GROMACS .gro file of C-alpha atoms in nm:
model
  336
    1UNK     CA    1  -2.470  -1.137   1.668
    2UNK     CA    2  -2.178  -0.939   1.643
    3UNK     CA    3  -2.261  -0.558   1.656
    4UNK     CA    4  -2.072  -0.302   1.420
    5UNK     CA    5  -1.891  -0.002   1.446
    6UNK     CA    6  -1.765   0.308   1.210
    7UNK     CA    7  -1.388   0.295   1.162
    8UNK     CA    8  -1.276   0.629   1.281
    9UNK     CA    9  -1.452   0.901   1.102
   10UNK     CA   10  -1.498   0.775   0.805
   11UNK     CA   11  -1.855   0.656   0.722
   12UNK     CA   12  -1.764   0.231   0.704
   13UNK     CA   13  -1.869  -0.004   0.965
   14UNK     CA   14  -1.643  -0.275   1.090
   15UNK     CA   15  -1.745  -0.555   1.327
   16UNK     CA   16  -1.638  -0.448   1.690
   17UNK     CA   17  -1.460  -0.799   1.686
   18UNK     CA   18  -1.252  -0.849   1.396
   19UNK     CA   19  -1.133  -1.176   1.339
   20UNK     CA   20  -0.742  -1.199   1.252
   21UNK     CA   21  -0.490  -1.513   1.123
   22UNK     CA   22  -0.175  -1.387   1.291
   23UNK     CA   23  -0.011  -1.730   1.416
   24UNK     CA   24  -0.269  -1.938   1.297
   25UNK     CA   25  -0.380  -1.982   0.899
   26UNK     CA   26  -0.091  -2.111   0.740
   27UNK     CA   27   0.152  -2.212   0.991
   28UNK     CA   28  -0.026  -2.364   1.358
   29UNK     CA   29  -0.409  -2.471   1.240
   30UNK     CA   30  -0.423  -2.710   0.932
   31UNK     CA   31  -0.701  -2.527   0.650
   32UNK     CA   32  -0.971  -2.722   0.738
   33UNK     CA   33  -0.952  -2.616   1.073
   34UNK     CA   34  -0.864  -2.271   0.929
   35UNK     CA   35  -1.197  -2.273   0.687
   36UNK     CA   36  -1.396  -2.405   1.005
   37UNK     CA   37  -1.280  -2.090   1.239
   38UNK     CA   38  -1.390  -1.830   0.936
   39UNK     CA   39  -1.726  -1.979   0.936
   40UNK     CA   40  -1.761  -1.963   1.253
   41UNK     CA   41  -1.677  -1.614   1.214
   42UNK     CA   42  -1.901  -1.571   0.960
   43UNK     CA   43  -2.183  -1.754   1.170
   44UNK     CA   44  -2.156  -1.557   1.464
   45UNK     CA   45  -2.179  -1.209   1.211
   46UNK     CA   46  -1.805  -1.118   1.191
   47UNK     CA   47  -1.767  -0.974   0.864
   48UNK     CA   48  -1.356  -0.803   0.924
   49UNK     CA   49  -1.121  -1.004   0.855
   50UNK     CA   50  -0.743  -0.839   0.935
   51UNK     CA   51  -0.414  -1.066   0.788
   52UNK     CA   52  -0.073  -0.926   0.666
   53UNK     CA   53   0.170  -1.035   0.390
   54UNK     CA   54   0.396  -1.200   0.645
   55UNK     CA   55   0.183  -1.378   0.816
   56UNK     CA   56   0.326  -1.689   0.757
   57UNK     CA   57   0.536  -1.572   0.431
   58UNK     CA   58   0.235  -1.453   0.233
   59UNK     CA   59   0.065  -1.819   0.302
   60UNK     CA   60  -0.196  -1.700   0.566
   61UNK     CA   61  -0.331  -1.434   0.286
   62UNK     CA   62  -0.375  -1.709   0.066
   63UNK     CA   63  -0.539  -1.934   0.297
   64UNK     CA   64  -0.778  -1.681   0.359
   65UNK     CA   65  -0.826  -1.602   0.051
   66UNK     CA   66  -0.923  -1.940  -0.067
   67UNK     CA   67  -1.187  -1.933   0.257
   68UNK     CA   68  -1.361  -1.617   0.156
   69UNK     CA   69  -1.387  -1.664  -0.227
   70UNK     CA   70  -1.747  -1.798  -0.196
   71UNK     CA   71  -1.881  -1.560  -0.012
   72UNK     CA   72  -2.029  -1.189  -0.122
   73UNK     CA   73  -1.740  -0.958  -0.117
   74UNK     CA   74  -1.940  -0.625  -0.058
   75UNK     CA   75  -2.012  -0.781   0.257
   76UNK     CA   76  -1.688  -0.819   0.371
   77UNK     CA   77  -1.447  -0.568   0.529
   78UNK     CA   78  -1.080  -0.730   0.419
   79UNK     CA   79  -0.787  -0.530   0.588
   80UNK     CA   80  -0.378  -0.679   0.519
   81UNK     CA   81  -0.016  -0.493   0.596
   82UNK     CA   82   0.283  -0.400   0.387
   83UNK     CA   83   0.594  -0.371   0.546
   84UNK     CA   84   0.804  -0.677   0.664
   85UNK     CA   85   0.981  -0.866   0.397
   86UNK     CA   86   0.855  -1.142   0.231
   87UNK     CA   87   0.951  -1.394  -0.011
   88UNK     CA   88   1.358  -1.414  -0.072
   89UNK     CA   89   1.380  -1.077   0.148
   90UNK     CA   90   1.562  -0.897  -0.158
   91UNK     CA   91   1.697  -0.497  -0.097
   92UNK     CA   92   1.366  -0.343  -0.196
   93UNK     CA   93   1.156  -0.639  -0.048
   94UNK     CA   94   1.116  -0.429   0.317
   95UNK     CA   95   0.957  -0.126   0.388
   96UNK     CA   96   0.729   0.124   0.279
   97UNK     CA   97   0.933   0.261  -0.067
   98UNK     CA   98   0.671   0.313  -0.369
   99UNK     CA   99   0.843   0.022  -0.529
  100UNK     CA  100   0.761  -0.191  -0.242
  101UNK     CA  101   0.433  -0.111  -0.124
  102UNK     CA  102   0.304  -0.065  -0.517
  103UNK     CA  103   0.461  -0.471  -0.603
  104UNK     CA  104   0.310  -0.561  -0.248
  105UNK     CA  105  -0.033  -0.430  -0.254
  106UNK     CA  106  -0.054  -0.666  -0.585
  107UNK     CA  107   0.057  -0.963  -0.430
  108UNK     CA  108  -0.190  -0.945  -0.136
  109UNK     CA  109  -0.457  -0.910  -0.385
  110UNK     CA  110  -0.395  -1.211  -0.583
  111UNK     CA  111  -0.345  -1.421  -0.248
  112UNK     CA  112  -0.681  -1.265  -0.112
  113UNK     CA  113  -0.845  -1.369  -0.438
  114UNK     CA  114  -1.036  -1.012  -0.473
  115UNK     CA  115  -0.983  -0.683  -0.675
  116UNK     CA  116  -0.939  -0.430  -0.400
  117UNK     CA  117  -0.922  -0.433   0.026
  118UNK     CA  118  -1.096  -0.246   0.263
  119UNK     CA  119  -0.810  -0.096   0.474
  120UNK     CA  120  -0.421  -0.097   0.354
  121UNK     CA  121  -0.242  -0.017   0.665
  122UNK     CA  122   0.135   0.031   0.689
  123UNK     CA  123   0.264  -0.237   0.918
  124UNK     CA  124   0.508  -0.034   1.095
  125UNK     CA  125   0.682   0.322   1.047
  126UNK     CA  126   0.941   0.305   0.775
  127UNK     CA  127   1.248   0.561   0.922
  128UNK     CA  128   1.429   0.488   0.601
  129UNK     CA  129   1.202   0.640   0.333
  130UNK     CA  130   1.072   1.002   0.296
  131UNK     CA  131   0.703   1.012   0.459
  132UNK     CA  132   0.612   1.172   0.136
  133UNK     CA  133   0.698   0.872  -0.095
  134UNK     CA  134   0.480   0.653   0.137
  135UNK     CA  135   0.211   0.845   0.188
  136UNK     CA  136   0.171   0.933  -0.231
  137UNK     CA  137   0.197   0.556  -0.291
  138UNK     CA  138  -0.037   0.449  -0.045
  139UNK     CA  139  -0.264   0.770  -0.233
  140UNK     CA  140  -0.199   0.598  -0.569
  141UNK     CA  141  -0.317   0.253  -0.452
  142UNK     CA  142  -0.640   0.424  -0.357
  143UNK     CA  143  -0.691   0.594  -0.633
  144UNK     CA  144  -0.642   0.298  -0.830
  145UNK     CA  145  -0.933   0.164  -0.692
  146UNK     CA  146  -0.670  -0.113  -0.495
  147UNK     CA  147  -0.793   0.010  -0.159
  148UNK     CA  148  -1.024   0.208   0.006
  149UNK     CA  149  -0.900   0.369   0.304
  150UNK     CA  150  -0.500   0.403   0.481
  151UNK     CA  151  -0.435   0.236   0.779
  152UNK     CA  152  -0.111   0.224   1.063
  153UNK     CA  153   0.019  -0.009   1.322
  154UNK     CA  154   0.240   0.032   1.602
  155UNK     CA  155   0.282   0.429   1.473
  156UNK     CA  156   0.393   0.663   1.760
  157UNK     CA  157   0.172   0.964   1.824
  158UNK     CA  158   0.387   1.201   1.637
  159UNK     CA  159   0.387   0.963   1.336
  160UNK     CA  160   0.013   0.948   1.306
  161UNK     CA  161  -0.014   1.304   1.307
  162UNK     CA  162   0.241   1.371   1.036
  163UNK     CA  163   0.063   1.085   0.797
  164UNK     CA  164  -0.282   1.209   0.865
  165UNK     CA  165  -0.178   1.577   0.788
  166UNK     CA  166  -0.018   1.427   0.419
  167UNK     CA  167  -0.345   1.235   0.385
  168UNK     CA  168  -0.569   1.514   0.412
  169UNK     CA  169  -0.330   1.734   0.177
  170UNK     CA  170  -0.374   1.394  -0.090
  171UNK     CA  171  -0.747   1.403  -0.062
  172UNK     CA  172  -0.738   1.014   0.090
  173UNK     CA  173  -0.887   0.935   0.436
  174UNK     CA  174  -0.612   0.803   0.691
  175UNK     CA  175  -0.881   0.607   0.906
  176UNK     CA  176  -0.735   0.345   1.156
  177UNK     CA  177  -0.444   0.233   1.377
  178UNK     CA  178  -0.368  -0.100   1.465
  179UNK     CA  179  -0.170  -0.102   1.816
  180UNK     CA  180  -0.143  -0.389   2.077
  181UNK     CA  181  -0.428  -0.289   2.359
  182UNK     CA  182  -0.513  -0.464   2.695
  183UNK     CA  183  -0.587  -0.450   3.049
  184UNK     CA  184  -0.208  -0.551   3.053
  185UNK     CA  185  -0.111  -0.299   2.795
  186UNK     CA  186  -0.240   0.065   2.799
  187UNK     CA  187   0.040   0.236   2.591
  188UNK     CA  188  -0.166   0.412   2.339
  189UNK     CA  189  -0.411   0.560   2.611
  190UNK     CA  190  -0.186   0.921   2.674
  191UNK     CA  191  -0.060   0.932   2.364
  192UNK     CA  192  -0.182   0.775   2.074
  193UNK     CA  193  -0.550   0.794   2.152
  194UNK     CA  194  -0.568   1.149   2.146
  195UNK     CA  195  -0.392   1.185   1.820
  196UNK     CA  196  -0.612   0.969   1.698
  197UNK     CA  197  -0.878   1.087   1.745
  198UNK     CA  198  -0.745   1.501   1.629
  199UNK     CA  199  -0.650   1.290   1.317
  200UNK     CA  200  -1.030   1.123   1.291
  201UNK     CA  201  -0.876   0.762   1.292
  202UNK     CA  202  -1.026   0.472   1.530
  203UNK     CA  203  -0.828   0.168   1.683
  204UNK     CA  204  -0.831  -0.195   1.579
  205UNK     CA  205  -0.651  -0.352   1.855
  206UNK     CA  206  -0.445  -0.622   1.865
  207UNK     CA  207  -0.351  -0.928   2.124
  208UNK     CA  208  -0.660  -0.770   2.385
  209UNK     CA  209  -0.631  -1.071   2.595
  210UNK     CA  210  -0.207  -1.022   2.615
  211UNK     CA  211  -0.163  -1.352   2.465
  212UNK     CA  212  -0.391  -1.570   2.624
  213UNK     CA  213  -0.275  -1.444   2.956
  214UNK     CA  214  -0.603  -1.282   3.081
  215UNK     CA  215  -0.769  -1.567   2.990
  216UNK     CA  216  -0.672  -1.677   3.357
  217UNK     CA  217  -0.511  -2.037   3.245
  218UNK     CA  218  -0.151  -1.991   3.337
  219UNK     CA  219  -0.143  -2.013   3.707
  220UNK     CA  220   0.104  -1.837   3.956
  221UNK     CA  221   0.396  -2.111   4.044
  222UNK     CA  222   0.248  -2.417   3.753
  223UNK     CA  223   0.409  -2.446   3.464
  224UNK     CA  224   0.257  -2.315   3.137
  225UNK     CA  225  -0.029  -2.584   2.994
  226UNK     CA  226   0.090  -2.754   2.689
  227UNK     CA  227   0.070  -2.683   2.378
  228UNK     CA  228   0.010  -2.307   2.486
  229UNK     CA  229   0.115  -1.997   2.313
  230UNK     CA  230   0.397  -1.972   2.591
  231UNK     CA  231   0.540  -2.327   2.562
  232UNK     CA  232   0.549  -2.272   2.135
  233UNK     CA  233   0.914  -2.108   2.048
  234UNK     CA  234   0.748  -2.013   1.694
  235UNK     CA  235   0.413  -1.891   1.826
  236UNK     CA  236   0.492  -1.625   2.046
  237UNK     CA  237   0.667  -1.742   2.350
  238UNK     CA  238   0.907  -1.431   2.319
  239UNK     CA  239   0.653  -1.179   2.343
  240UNK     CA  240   0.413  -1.351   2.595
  241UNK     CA  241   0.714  -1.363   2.831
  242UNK     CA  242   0.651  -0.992   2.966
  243UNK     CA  243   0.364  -1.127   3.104
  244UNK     CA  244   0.483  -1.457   3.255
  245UNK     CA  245   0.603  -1.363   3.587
  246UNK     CA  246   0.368  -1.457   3.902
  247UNK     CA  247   0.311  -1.087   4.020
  248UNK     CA  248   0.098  -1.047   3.698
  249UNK     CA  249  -0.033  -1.420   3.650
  250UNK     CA  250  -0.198  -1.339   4.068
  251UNK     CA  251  -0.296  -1.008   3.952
  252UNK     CA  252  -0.495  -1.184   3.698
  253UNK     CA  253  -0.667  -1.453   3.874
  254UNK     CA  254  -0.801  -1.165   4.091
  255UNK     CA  255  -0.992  -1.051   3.799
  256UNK     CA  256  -1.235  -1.409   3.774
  257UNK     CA  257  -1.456  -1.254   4.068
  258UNK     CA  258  -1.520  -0.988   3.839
  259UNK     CA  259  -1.570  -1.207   3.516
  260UNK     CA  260  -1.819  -1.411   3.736
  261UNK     CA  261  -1.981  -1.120   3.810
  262UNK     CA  262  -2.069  -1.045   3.476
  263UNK     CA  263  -2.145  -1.390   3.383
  264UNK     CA  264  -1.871  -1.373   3.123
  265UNK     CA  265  -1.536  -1.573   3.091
  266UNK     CA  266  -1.172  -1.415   3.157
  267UNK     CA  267  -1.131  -1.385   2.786
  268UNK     CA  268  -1.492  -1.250   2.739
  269UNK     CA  269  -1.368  -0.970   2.988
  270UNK     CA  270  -1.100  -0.858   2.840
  271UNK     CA  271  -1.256  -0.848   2.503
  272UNK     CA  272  -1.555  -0.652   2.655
  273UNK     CA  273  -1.285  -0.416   2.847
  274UNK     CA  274  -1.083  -0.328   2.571
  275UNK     CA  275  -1.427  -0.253   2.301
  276UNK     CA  276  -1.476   0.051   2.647
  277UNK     CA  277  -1.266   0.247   2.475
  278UNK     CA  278  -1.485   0.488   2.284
  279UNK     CA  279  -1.161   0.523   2.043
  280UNK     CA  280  -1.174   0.170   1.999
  281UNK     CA  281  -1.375   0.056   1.665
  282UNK     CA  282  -1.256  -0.311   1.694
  283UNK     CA  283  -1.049  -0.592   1.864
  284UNK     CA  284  -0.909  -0.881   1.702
  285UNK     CA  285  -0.978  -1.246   1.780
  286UNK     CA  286  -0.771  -1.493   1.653
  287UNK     CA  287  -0.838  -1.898   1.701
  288UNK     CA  288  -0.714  -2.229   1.647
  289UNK     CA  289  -1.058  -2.373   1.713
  290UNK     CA  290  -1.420  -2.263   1.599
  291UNK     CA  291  -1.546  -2.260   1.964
  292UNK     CA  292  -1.296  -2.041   2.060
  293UNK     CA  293  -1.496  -1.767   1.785
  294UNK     CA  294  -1.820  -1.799   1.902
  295UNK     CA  295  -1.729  -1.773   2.257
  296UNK     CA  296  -1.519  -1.436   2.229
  297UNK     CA  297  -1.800  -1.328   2.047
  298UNK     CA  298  -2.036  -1.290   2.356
  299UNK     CA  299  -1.806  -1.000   2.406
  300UNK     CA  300  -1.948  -0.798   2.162
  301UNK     CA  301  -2.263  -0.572   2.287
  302UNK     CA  302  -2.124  -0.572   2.631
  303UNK     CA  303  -2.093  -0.294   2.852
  304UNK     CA  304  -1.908  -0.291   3.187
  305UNK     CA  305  -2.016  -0.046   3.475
  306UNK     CA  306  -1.743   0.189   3.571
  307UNK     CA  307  -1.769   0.055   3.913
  308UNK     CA  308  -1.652  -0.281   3.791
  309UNK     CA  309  -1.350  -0.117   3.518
  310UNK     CA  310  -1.272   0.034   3.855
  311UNK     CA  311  -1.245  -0.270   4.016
  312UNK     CA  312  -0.999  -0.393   3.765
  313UNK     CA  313  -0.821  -0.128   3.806
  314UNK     CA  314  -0.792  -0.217   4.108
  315UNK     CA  315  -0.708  -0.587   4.095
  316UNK     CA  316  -0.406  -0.522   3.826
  317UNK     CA  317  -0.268  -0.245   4.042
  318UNK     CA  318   0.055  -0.098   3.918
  319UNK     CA  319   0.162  -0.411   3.710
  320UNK     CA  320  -0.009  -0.222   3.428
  321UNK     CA  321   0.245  -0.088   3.122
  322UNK     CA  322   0.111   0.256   3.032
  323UNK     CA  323   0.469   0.389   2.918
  324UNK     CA  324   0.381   0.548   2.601
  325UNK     CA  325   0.766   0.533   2.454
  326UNK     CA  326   0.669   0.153   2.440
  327UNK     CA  327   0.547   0.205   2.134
  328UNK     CA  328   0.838   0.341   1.979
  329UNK     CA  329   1.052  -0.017   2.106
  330UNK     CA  330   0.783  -0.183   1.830
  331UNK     CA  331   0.924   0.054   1.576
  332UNK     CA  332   1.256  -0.068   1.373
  333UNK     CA  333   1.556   0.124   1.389
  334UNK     CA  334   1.670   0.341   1.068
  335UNK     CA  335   1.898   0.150   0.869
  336UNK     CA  336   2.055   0.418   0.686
   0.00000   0.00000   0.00000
């Protein structure tokens, strides 16, 4: 069974794998397929569940919605976004304004058929609106009893610092980022992960096996398998692309020795490598088929010897992105 984790430093335990509908519920995997990879989530003891307003146009919160309504919702950690537009994409229908994230945090709750949700993070940094004005709305969504804890994604060092320092003078706990993390991506390590943890927040990473890349299946010099995430224009293609080059696809194959070693997969590795990160209180799985669930979840509980996460090291040489100003690219530009 999955183990569990606290979520920064505040006293709620997540499952160390968290499992996430990005790409899938509502657009790629039909609902029954949908309903069969949450219990299998379920079955396996994941308990987080992470989704967003636009996954999907508001249609992957309502598909997991519908999949959770039977089940006991104090046992459940449910964590969705506010930022991106949704619906007819209106003026006020981006960004984190009080207007938007206070109509927002009421549509996610009637899609996710419940009466409050574990973490509300902010899907991105809004440039355009006063700090301030987010951070009291997110405060007043809390104290509404709408959330329980403030979370971020894709928020630069700097950023987490300033929000944390508003959240402690609001009396509500700031508790979690949300950043892509992966053997392939180490942006957060000089930067962010240090801030974090001055600010007392923990990371639920995203994408830790870089798209399906270090699952080992695209080969140096073969085309991409169909039906992949790299061959599907609306799933991804654009940001698996970094990736897709045959200095990094060899790089990876050098890391199945490794996996062998441990007696785990490729995917199973990289799972396992990114939950080493004692900042770390969770990675997100996503799937298009139940198997693919219980499988990652024989990452959970593992621990690699340094002697092996040197090896990798090793293996992936200098075709590793630790730029921390990375993060900043995920960030949208101020509009004003």
């Amino acid at each position: 069974m999955v183990n569990y984790r606290y979520l920064g430093n505040s006293g709620m335990k997540i499952t160390e794998l968290v499992y996430g509908n990005w790409l899938t519920h509502g657009s790629q995997v039909e609902n029954e397929q949908a309903a069969a990879c949450v219990k299998a989530a379920l079955d396996v003891g994941i308990t987080s569940f992470d989704t967003a307003d636009v996954y999907a146009n508001t249609a992957a919160e309502t598909v997991l919605g519908d999949i959770l309504a039977g089940e006991r919702r104090e046992s459940l950690e449910i964590f969705t976004k506010v930022y991106w537009p949704t619906g007819p994409k209106g003026a006020n229908d981006m960004g984190l304004s009080r207007k938007h994230i206070l109509e927002s945090i009421n549509g996610s709750l009637t899609r996710l058929k419940t009466d409050y949700v574990d973490v509300y993070q902010a899907h991105r940094f809004d440039h355009d609106t006063p700090l301030e004005e987010t951070m009291i709305a997110f405060a007043d969504v809390v104290r509404a009893g709408k959330a329980m804890y403030i979370g971020v994604s894709e928020w630069t060092a700097d950023q987490i610092r300033e929000g944390a320092a508003l959240a402690r003078e609001l009396n509500i706990q700031l508790i979690s980022s949300q950043p892509q993390y992966s053997m392939l991506w180490r942006v957060i390590e000089d930067e962010v992960v240090p801030a974090s943890i001055e600010a007392g927040l923990g990371q639920i990473v995203w994408s830790p096996v870089a798209q399906g890349v270090l699952t080992g299946k695209y080969k140096p010099g073969q085309e991409p398998p169909a039906g992949s995430r790299a061959t599907d224009e609306k799933g991804g293609a654009n940001m698996i692309a970094r990736f897709m080059n045959d200095d990094v696809l060899t790089r990876v194959q050098n890391l199945q020795p490794i996996a062998d070693e441990l007696g785990l997969t490729m995917a199973q590795l990289a799972i396992a490598w990114v939950l080493q990160n004692s900042n770390v209180s969770a990675a997100i799985i996503g799937a298009s088929r139940p198997e693919q669930v219980t499988d990652n979840a024989k990452a959970s509980g593992v621990e690699i010897p340094a002697e092996l996460m040197a090896k990798i090291d090793d293996a992936l040489g200098d075709i590793v992105e630790r730029d921390p100003h990375k993060t900043v690219e995920t960030n949208p530009k101020p509009g004003r």
